[in-house]
Tab-separated table of C-alpha atoms in Angstrom:
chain	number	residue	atom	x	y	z
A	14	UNK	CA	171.232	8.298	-44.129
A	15	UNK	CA	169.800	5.634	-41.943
A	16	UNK	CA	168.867	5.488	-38.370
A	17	UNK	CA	171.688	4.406	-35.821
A	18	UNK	CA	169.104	2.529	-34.009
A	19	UNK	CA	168.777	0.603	-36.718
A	20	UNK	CA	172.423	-1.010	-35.993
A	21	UNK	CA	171.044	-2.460	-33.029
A	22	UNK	CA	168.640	-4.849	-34.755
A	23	UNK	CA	171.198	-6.021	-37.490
A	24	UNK	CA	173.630	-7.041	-34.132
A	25	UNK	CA	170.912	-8.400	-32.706
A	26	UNK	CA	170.118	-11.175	-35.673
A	27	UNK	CA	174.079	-11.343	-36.236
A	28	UNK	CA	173.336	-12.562	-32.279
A	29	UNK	CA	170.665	-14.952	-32.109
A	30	UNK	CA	170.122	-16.099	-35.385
A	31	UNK	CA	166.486	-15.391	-36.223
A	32	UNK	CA	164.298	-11.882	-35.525
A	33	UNK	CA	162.088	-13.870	-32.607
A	34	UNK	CA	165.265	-14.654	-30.203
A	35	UNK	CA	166.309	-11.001	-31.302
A	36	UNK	CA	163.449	-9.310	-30.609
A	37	UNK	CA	163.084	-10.857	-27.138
A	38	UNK	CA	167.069	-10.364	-26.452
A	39	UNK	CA	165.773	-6.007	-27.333
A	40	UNK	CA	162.292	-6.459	-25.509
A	41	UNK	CA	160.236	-5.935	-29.138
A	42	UNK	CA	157.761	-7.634	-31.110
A	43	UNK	CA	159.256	-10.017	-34.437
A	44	UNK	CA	157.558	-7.290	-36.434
A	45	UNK	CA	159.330	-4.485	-35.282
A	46	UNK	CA	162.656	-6.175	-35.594
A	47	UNK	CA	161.624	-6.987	-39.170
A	48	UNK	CA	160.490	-3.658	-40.135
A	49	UNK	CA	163.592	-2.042	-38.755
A	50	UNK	CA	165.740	-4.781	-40.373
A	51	UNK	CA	164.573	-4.004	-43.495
A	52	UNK	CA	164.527	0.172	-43.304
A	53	UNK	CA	168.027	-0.101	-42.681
A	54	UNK	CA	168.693	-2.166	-45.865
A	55	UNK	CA	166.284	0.144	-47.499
A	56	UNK	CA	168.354	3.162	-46.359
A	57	UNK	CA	171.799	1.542	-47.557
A	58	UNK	CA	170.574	-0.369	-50.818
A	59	UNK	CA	171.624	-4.009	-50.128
A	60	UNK	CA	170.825	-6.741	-48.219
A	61	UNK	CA	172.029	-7.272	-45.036
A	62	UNK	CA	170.674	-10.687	-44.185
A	63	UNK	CA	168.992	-13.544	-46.084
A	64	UNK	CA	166.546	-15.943	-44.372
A	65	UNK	CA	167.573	-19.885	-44.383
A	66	UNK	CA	166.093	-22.933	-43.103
A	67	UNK	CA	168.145	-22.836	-39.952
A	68	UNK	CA	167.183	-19.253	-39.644
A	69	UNK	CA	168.678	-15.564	-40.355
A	70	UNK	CA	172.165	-15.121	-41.922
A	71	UNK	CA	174.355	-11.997	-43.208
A	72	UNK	CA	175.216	-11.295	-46.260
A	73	UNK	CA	178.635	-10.881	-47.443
A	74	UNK	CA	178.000	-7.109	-47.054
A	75	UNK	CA	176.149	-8.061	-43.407
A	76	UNK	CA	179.191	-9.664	-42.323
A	77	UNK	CA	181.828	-6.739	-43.399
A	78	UNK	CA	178.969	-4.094	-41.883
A	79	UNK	CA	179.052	-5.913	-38.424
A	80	UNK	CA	182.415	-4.899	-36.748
A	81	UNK	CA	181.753	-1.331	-37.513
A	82	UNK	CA	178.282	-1.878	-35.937
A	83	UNK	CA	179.449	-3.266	-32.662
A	84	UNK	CA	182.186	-0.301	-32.980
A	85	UNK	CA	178.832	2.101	-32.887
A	86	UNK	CA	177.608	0.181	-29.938
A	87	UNK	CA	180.176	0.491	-27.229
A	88	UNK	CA	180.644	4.002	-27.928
A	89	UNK	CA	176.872	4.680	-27.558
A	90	UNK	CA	177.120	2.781	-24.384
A	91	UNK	CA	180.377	4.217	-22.985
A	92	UNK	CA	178.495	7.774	-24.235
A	93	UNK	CA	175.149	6.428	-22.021
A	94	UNK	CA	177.638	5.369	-19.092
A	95	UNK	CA	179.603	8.733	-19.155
A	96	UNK	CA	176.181	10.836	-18.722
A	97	UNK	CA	174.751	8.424	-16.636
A	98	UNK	CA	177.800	8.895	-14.345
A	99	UNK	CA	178.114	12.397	-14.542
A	100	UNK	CA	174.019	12.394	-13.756
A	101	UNK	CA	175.063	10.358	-10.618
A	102	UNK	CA	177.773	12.848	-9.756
A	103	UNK	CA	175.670	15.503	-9.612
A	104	UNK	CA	173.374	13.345	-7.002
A	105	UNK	CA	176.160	11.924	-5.347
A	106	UNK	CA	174.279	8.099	-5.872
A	107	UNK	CA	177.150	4.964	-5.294
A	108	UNK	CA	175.631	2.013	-6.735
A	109	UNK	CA	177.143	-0.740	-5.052
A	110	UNK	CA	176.622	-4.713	-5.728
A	111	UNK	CA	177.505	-7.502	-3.381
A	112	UNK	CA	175.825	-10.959	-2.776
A	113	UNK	CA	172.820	-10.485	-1.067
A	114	UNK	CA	173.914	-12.339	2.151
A	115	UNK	CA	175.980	-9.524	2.752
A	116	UNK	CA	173.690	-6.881	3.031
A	117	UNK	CA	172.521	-6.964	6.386
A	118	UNK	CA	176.285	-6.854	7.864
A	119	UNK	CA	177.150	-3.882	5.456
A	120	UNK	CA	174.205	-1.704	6.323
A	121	UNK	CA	175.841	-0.496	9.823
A	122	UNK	CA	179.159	0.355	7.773
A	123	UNK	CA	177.511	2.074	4.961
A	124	UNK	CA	175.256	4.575	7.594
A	125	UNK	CA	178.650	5.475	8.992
A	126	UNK	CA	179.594	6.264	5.587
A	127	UNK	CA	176.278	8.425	5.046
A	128	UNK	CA	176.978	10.163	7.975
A	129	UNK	CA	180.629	11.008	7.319
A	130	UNK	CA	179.856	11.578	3.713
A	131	UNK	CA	175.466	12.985	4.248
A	132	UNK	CA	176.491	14.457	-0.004
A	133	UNK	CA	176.433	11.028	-0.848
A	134	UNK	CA	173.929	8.131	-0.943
A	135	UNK	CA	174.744	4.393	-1.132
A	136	UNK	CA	172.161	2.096	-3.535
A	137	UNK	CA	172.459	-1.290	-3.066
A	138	UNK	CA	172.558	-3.420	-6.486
A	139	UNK	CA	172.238	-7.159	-5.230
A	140	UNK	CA	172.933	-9.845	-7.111
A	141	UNK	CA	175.248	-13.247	-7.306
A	142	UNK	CA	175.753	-12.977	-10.866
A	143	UNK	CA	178.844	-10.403	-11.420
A	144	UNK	CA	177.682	-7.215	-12.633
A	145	UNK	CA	179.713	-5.899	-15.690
A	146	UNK	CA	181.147	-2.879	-13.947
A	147	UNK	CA	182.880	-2.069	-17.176
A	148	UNK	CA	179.555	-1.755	-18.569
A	149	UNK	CA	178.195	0.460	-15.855
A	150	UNK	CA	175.780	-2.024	-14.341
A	151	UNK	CA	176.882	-0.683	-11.027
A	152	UNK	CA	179.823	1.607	-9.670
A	153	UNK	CA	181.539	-0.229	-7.290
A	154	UNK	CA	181.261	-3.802	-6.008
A	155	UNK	CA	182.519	-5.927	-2.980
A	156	UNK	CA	183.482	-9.366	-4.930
A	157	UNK	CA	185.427	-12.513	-4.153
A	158	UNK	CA	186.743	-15.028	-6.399
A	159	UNK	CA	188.056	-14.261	-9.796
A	160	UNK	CA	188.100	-10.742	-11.640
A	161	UNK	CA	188.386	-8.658	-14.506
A	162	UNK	CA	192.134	-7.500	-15.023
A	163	UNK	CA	190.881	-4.405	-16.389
A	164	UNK	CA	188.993	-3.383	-12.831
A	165	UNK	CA	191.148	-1.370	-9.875
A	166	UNK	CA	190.471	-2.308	-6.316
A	167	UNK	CA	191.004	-2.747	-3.040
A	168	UNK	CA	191.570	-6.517	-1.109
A	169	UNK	CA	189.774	-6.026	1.622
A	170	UNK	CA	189.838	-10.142	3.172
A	171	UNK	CA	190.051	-13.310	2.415
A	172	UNK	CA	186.588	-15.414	1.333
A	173	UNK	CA	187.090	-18.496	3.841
A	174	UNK	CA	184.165	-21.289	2.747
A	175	UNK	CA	183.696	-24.527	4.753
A	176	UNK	CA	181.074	-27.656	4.173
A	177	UNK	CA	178.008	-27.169	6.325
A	178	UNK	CA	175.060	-29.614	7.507
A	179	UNK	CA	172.114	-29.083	8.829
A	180	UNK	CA	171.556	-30.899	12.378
A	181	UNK	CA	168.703	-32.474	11.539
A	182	UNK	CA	170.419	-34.093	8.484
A	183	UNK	CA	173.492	-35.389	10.266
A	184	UNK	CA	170.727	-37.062	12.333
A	185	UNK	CA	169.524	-39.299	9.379
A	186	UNK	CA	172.885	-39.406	7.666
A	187	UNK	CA	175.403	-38.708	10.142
A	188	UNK	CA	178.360	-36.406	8.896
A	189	UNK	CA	181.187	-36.735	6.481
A	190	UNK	CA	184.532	-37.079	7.782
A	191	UNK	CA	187.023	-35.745	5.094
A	192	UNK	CA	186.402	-34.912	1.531
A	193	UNK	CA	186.438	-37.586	-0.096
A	194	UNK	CA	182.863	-38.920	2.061
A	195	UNK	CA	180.903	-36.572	-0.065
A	196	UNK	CA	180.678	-38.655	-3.098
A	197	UNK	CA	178.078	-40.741	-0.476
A	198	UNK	CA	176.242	-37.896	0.902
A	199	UNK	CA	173.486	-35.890	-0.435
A	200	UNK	CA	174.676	-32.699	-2.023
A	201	UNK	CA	173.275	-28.870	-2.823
A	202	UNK	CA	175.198	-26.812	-5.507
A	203	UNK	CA	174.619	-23.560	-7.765
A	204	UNK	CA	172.745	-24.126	-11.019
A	205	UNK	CA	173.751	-23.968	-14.347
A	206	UNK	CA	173.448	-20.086	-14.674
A	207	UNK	CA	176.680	-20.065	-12.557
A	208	UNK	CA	178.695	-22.584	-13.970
A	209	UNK	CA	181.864	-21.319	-13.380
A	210	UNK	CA	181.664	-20.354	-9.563
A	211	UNK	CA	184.575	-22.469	-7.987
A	212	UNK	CA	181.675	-24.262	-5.732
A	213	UNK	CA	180.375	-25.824	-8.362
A	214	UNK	CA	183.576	-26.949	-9.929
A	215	UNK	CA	184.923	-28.050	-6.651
A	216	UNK	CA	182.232	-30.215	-6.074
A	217	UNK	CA	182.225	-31.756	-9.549
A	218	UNK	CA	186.220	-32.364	-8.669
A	219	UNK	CA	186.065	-33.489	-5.376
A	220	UNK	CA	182.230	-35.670	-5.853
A	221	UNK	CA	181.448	-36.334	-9.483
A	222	UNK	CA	179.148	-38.796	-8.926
A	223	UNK	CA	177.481	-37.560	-5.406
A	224	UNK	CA	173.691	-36.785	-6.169
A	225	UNK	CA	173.051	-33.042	-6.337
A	226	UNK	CA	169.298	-32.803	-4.754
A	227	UNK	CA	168.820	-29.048	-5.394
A	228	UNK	CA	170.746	-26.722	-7.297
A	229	UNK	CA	170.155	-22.964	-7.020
A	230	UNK	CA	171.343	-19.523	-8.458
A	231	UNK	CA	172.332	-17.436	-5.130
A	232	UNK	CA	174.377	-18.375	-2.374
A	233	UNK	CA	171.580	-17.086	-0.118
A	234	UNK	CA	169.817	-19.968	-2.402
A	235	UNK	CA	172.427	-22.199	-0.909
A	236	UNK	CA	172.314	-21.358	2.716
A	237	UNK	CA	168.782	-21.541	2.778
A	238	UNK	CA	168.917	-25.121	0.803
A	239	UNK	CA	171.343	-26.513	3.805
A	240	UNK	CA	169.435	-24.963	6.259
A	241	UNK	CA	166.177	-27.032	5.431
A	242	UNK	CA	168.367	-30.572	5.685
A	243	UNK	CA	167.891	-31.539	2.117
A	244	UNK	CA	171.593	-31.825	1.877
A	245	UNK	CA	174.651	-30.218	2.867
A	246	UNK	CA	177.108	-28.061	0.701
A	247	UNK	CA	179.613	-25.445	0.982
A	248	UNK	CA	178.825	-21.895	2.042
A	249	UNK	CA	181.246	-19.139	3.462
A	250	UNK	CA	181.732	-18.753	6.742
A	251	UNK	CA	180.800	-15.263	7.348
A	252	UNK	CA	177.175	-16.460	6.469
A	253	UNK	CA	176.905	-19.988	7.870
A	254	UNK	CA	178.901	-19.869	10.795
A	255	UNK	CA	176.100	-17.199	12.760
A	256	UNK	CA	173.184	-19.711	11.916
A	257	UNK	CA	172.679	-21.383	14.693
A	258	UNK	CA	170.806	-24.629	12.966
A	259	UNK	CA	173.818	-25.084	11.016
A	260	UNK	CA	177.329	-27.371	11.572
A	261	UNK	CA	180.442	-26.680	10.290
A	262	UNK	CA	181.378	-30.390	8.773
A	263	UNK	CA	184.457	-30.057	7.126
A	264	UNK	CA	186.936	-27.076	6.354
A	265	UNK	CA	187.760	-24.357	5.727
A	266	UNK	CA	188.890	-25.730	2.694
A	267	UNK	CA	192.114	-23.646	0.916
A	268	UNK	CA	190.220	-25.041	-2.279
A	269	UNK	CA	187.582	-22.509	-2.249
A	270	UNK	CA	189.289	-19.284	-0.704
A	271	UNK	CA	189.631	-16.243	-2.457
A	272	UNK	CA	190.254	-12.493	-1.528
A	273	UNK	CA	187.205	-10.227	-0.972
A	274	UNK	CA	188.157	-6.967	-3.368
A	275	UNK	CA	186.315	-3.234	-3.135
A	276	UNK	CA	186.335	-2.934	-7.321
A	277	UNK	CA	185.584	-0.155	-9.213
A	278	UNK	CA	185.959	0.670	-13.283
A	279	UNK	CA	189.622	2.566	-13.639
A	280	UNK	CA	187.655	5.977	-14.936
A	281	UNK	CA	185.073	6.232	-11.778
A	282	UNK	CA	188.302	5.678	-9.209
A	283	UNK	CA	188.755	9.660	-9.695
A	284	UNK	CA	185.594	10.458	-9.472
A	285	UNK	CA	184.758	12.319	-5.644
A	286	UNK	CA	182.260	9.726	-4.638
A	287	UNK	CA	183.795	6.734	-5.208
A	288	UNK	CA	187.110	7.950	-4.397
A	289	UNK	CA	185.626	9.087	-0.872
A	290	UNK	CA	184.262	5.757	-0.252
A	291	UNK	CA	187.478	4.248	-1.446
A	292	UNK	CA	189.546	5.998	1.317
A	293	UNK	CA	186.504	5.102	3.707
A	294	UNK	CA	186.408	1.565	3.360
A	295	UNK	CA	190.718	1.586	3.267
A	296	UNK	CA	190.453	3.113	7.014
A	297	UNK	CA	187.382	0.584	7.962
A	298	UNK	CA	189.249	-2.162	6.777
A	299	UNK	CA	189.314	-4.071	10.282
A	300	UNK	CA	185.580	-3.482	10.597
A	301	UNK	CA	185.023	-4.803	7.054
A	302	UNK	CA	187.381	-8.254	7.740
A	303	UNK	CA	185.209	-9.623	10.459
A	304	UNK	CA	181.606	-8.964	8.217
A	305	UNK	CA	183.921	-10.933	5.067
A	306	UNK	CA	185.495	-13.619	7.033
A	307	UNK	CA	183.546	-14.072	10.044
């Protein structure tokens, strides 16, 4: 019988198309996802893929094998996930992601929670790009803009963003005066590993052809961009609004405003950590609305 492992390099050509993307997508050599590659056609007695110009390709039998693979890998993950939470039930550990901006302002909140909860223990997971909390990545997550249906949660306030300038760069360029003056001003956005955050498609809306002069992949990125008078660009006003070299241009803008949610993944809701610091964020909800919306 072959080696379940095994499955993991077949989805990973099916993926990428050739055993060098794969084998950096699994964090091994060509080699190894060649050798494994061909044990498991070894161990079933066909081929599995076949080797083209463009790169790899399955077989017909490669092909009808690969929904029954990718059926063996979410239940090994959802089996790693469920012992990985029950691990962190046993510790008490709530991994919780927000943008990193946020930090700071939480930390207060969260040592009230320690202290009111000392079984527990809080790990920050940081990060802009949404964590797949359906794929464990984290536990729990404070998140604006849009979200998974299949996540529970909590609104906690609304995301309020406004266009900001630096004061040394309304100095040389002076400031725009409604919307439509940004299409003549130097702009800063997200990159393209966050194509879909509403900034960036707001901005492509609103300014098509304005001249994006740095792009980055954080909204700390952002602030800090603004901040150095390169441009100016939207940023929430939780953030921008307490630095003091920064000027609030234009907004809030309806546009950009979305609800900030406490999510969590349906099965961990029960679970006694994240269910007590569901109930403790619900009663420090007024707390929590002045560090989201400023």
């Amino acid at each position: 019988m072959f080696d379940w492992n095994d499955l993991k390099y077949l989805l990973a050509v099916a993926r990428h198309g050739s055993t060098i993307a794969a084998g950096k997508a699994l964090g091994v050599n060509q080699s190894t996802v060649h050798r494994r590659l061909t044990e498991l056609e070894g161990r079933i007695g066909r081929e599995l893929v076949s080797r083209q110009t463009s790169g790899y390709r399955l077989t017909e039998l490669g092909e009808e094998l690969l929904p029954f693979a990718e059926r063996v890998e979410v239940a090994v993950r959802e089996l790693e996930q469920h012992v990985a939470d029950v691990a962190r039930d046993r510790r008490g550990v709530i991994r919780l992601t927000c943008p990193e901006p946020i930090v700071p302002r939480l930390t207060p909140l969260i040592d009230r929670f320690h202290a009111r909860h000392p079984t527990f223990q809080v790990e920050f997971v940081t990060s802009d790009r949404y964590l797949d909390l359906l794929k464990g990545e984290a536990d729990v997550a404070f998140r604006s803009g849009d979200t998974d249906d299949h996540l529970i949660g909590l609104k906690i306030a609304d995301s309020i963003w406004a266009v900001y300038a630096s004061r040394a760069y309304i100095e040389r360029h002076d400031k725009p005066e409604r919307v439509e003056d940004l299409a003549r001003h130097l702009l800063v956005s997200l990159d393209d590993t966050l194509p879909n955050h509403r900034v960036v498609k707001w901005l492509k809306a609103v300014a098509p052809d304005a001249k994006i002069v740095a792009r980055n992949n954080s909204v700390l990125g952002l602030v800090y961009a603004v901040k150095s008078g390169i441009g100016l660009g939207p940023l929430p006003t939780a953030v921008a609004d307490d630095q003091e070299d920064l000027v609030r241009v234009l907004g809030p803008l309806p546009e950009l405003s979305r609800s900030w949610r406490l999510l969590t993944h349906p099965d961990l809701r029960r679970t006694p950590r994240v269910s007590a610091f569901f109930d403790f964020v619900e009663e420090e909800r007024p707390a929590l609305k002045s560090i989201f919306t400023g």
